């Protein structure tokens, strides 16, 4: 859904953050507006990046928690390289801010692993990814810097285990859309050849 929103914004000729702001304001969704505004501020949305880099954003609610993420991405031989992710969280009253940051970092690593590599393939009815030599997970050199910012709140605490996972794939896809003008229609982003090449290069 968040990737579709960016495609609609692109067709309308409107900045993706501004496009979302209209929806949130119309719905009177103050929580999402606060997350969006803080996300744009902390990520430097609208400021220039070096040539070849682009930002993509996504906002999602899960278990009562709203998470926004901006990913900075470039493409190398069609492969997305994510160097930085800025995350903003509204999870109600904060109990342990360090654990919230740790959950966000882990969630982004988990989500990127699925978005880049997480394919299960069958040949003659047999799963081919029988171990981690074939089922790739995110390598340390692929993990971006993650900055987590927490919205101050007096509302009841909400979930913080999984809410950081869903936004990262569309945030990266939206950055790729900004770079190429082409939407992403499948996960993982990398095809089998790209995954194999990535595995070989990580071992070399």
CSV table of C-alpha atoms in Angstrom, one decimal:
chain,number,residue,atom,x,y,z
A,1,UNK,CA,0.0,0.0,0.0
A,2,UNK,CA,2.8,2.5,0.9
A,3,UNK,CA,4.5,1.8,-2.4
A,4,UNK,CA,1.2,2.4,-4.3
A,5,UNK,CA,0.8,5.7,-2.5
A,6,UNK,CA,4.2,6.8,-3.9
A,7,UNK,CA,3.1,5.8,-7.3
A,8,UNK,CA,-0.1,7.8,-7.0
A,9,UNK,CA,1.9,10.8,-5.7
A,10,UNK,CA,4.3,10.5,-8.7
A,11,UNK,CA,1.3,10.5,-11.2
A,12,UNK,CA,-0.1,13.5,-9.4
A,13,UNK,CA,3.2,15.3,-9.5
A,14,UNK,CA,3.2,15.8,-5.7
A,15,UNK,CA,6.0,15.1,-3.2
A,16,UNK,CA,5.2,11.8,-1.4
A,17,UNK,CA,5.4,13.3,2.1
A,18,UNK,CA,3.0,16.2,1.0
A,19,UNK,CA,0.7,13.7,-0.6
A,20,UNK,CA,0.4,11.7,2.6
A,21,UNK,CA,0.0,14.9,4.7
A,22,UNK,CA,-3.2,15.7,2.8
A,23,UNK,CA,-4.7,12.3,3.6
A,24,UNK,CA,-3.7,12.5,7.3
A,25,UNK,CA,-5.1,16.1,7.7
A,26,UNK,CA,-8.3,15.1,6.0
A,27,UNK,CA,-8.7,12.2,8.3
A,28,UNK,CA,-7.7,14.2,11.4
A,29,UNK,CA,-5.0,11.7,12.1
A,30,UNK,CA,-2.8,13.7,14.4
A,31,UNK,CA,-0.6,10.7,15.3
A,32,UNK,CA,0.4,10.0,11.8
A,33,UNK,CA,0.9,13.7,11.1
A,34,UNK,CA,3.2,14.0,14.1
A,35,UNK,CA,5.2,10.9,12.9
A,36,UNK,CA,5.4,12.3,9.3
A,37,UNK,CA,6.5,15.7,10.4
A,38,UNK,CA,9.2,14.3,12.8
A,39,UNK,CA,10.3,11.9,10.1
A,40,UNK,CA,10.8,14.6,7.5
A,41,UNK,CA,12.7,16.7,9.9
A,42,UNK,CA,15.1,14.1,11.2
A,43,UNK,CA,15.7,12.5,7.8
A,44,UNK,CA,16.2,15.9,6.0
A,45,UNK,CA,13.4,15.2,3.6
A,46,UNK,CA,13.5,17.5,0.7
A,47,UNK,CA,17.2,18.3,1.0
A,48,UNK,CA,19.6,17.2,-1.7
A,49,UNK,CA,21.6,14.0,-1.6
A,50,UNK,CA,24.7,13.1,-3.6
A,51,UNK,CA,24.1,12.1,-7.2
A,52,UNK,CA,22.8,8.5,-7.4
A,53,UNK,CA,21.2,8.5,-4.0
A,54,UNK,CA,17.5,8.9,-3.2
A,55,UNK,CA,15.2,8.7,-0.2
A,56,UNK,CA,12.0,6.7,0.2
A,57,UNK,CA,9.5,6.9,3.0
A,58,UNK,CA,6.8,4.6,4.4
A,59,UNK,CA,4.5,4.8,7.4
A,60,UNK,CA,2.6,1.9,8.9
A,61,UNK,CA,0.6,1.0,12.0
A,62,UNK,CA,0.8,-2.3,13.7
A,63,UNK,CA,-0.3,-3.4,17.2
A,64,UNK,CA,-1.3,0.2,18.0
A,65,UNK,CA,2.2,1.5,17.2
A,66,UNK,CA,2.9,3.9,14.3
A,67,UNK,CA,6.3,3.7,12.6
A,68,UNK,CA,7.6,5.9,9.9
A,69,UNK,CA,10.9,5.1,8.1
A,70,UNK,CA,13.0,6.9,5.5
A,71,UNK,CA,15.6,4.9,3.7
A,72,UNK,CA,18.6,6.3,1.8
A,73,UNK,CA,19.2,4.1,-1.2
A,74,UNK,CA,21.4,3.8,-4.3
A,75,UNK,CA,21.5,1.2,-7.0
A,76,UNK,CA,24.6,-0.8,-8.0
A,77,UNK,CA,24.0,-3.1,-11.0
A,78,UNK,CA,20.3,-2.9,-10.1
A,79,UNK,CA,20.9,-4.0,-6.6
A,80,UNK,CA,19.6,-1.6,-3.8
A,81,UNK,CA,22.3,-0.5,-1.3
A,82,UNK,CA,20.7,1.0,1.9
A,83,UNK,CA,23.1,3.1,3.8
A,84,UNK,CA,20.8,4.9,6.4
A,85,UNK,CA,17.4,4.4,7.8
A,86,UNK,CA,15.7,7.1,9.9
A,87,UNK,CA,12.8,5.7,12.0
A,88,UNK,CA,10.2,7.6,14.0
A,89,UNK,CA,8.0,5.7,16.5
A,90,UNK,CA,4.8,6.5,18.3
A,91,UNK,CA,4.3,3.6,20.8
A,92,UNK,CA,2.6,5.5,23.6
A,93,UNK,CA,4.3,5.9,26.9
A,94,UNK,CA,8.0,5.0,26.6
A,95,UNK,CA,9.1,2.3,29.1
A,96,UNK,CA,12.6,1.6,27.8
A,97,UNK,CA,13.9,3.8,25.0
A,98,UNK,CA,17.1,1.7,24.4
A,99,UNK,CA,15.0,-1.4,23.9
A,100,UNK,CA,12.7,0.5,21.5
A,101,UNK,CA,15.8,1.5,19.5
A,102,UNK,CA,17.1,-2.1,19.6
A,103,UNK,CA,13.8,-3.5,18.4
A,104,UNK,CA,13.8,-1.0,15.6
A,105,UNK,CA,17.3,-2.0,14.5
A,106,UNK,CA,16.5,-5.7,14.6
A,107,UNK,CA,13.2,-5.1,12.8
A,108,UNK,CA,14.9,-3.2,10.0
A,109,UNK,CA,17.5,-5.9,9.6
A,110,UNK,CA,14.9,-8.6,9.6
A,111,UNK,CA,12.7,-6.7,7.1
A,112,UNK,CA,15.6,-5.9,4.8
A,113,UNK,CA,16.7,-9.5,4.8
A,114,UNK,CA,13.2,-10.6,3.6
A,115,UNK,CA,13.0,-7.7,1.1
A,116,UNK,CA,16.4,-8.3,-0.5
A,117,UNK,CA,16.9,-12.1,-0.2
A,118,UNK,CA,13.9,-13.9,1.3
A,119,UNK,CA,12.9,-16.3,-1.4
A,120,UNK,CA,11.9,-19.9,-1.1
A,121,UNK,CA,12.0,-21.7,-4.5
A,122,UNK,CA,10.8,-25.2,-5.5
A,123,UNK,CA,12.3,-27.5,-8.1
A,124,UNK,CA,10.3,-30.7,-8.8
A,125,UNK,CA,8.4,-30.1,-5.6
A,126,UNK,CA,11.6,-29.8,-3.5
A,127,UNK,CA,12.7,-26.7,-1.6
A,128,UNK,CA,16.0,-25.6,-2.9
A,129,UNK,CA,17.1,-23.3,0.0
A,130,UNK,CA,17.9,-26.1,2.5
A,131,UNK,CA,20.4,-24.1,4.6
A,132,UNK,CA,21.9,-20.6,4.9
A,133,UNK,CA,24.3,-21.2,2.0
A,134,UNK,CA,21.3,-21.0,-0.2
A,135,UNK,CA,18.7,-19.1,1.9
A,136,UNK,CA,20.6,-15.8,2.3
A,137,UNK,CA,20.0,-13.5,5.2
A,138,UNK,CA,21.2,-9.9,5.5
A,139,UNK,CA,25.0,-9.7,5.9
A,140,UNK,CA,26.6,-7.3,8.3
A,141,UNK,CA,28.0,-5.2,5.5
A,142,UNK,CA,24.5,-4.8,4.1
A,143,UNK,CA,23.0,-3.4,7.4
A,144,UNK,CA,22.4,0.3,7.3
A,145,UNK,CA,22.9,2.8,10.0
A,146,UNK,CA,19.6,3.1,11.9
A,147,UNK,CA,18.5,6.3,13.7
A,148,UNK,CA,15.4,5.9,16.0
A,149,UNK,CA,13.4,8.9,17.2
A,150,UNK,CA,10.5,8.4,19.6
A,151,UNK,CA,7.4,10.6,19.8
A,152,UNK,CA,6.7,11.8,23.3
A,153,UNK,CA,3.3,10.5,24.4
A,154,UNK,CA,1.1,10.1,27.4
A,155,UNK,CA,-1.1,7.4,25.7
A,156,UNK,CA,-1.0,3.8,26.9
A,157,UNK,CA,2.0,1.8,25.8
A,158,UNK,CA,1.5,-0.2,22.6
A,159,UNK,CA,3.4,-3.0,20.8
A,160,UNK,CA,7.1,-2.7,19.9
A,161,UNK,CA,8.1,-6.2,18.7
A,162,UNK,CA,7.1,-6.3,15.0
A,163,UNK,CA,6.0,-2.7,14.0
A,164,UNK,CA,9.4,-1.8,12.6
A,165,UNK,CA,9.3,-4.6,10.0
A,166,UNK,CA,6.5,-3.6,7.6
A,167,UNK,CA,7.7,-0.1,6.5
A,168,UNK,CA,11.3,-0.9,5.4
A,169,UNK,CA,10.5,-2.8,2.2
A,170,UNK,CA,8.2,-0.1,0.8
A,171,UNK,CA,10.6,2.7,2.0
A,172,UNK,CA,13.3,1.0,-0.1
A,173,UNK,CA,11.0,0.4,-3.0
A,174,UNK,CA,9.9,4.1,-2.9
A,175,UNK,CA,13.6,5.2,-3.0
A,176,UNK,CA,14.1,2.9,-6.0
A,177,UNK,CA,11.0,4.4,-7.7
A,178,UNK,CA,12.5,7.9,-7.2
A,179,UNK,CA,15.8,6.7,-8.8
A,180,UNK,CA,14.4,4.8,-11.7
A,181,UNK,CA,10.8,5.9,-12.2
A,182,UNK,CA,9.8,2.2,-12.2
A,183,UNK,CA,7.6,0.6,-9.5
A,184,UNK,CA,8.7,-2.6,-7.8
A,185,UNK,CA,6.2,-5.5,-8.4
A,186,UNK,CA,7.8,-8.3,-6.5
A,187,UNK,CA,9.7,-9.4,-3.4
A,188,UNK,CA,12.5,-10.1,-2.9
A,189,UNK,CA,14.0,-7.2,-4.8
A,190,UNK,CA,16.9,-9.3,-6.0
A,191,UNK,CA,16.4,-12.1,-8.4
A,192,UNK,CA,18.1,-15.5,-8.1
A,193,UNK,CA,21.2,-14.4,-10.1
A,194,UNK,CA,21.6,-11.3,-8.1
A,195,UNK,CA,21.3,-13.2,-4.8
A,196,UNK,CA,23.9,-15.7,-6.0
A,197,UNK,CA,26.3,-13.0,-7.0
A,198,UNK,CA,25.8,-11.2,-3.7
A,199,UNK,CA,26.5,-14.4,-1.9
A,200,UNK,CA,29.7,-15.0,-3.9
A,201,UNK,CA,30.9,-11.4,-3.3
A,202,UNK,CA,30.2,-11.6,0.4
A,203,UNK,CA,32.4,-14.8,0.6
A,204,UNK,CA,35.2,-13.4,-1.5
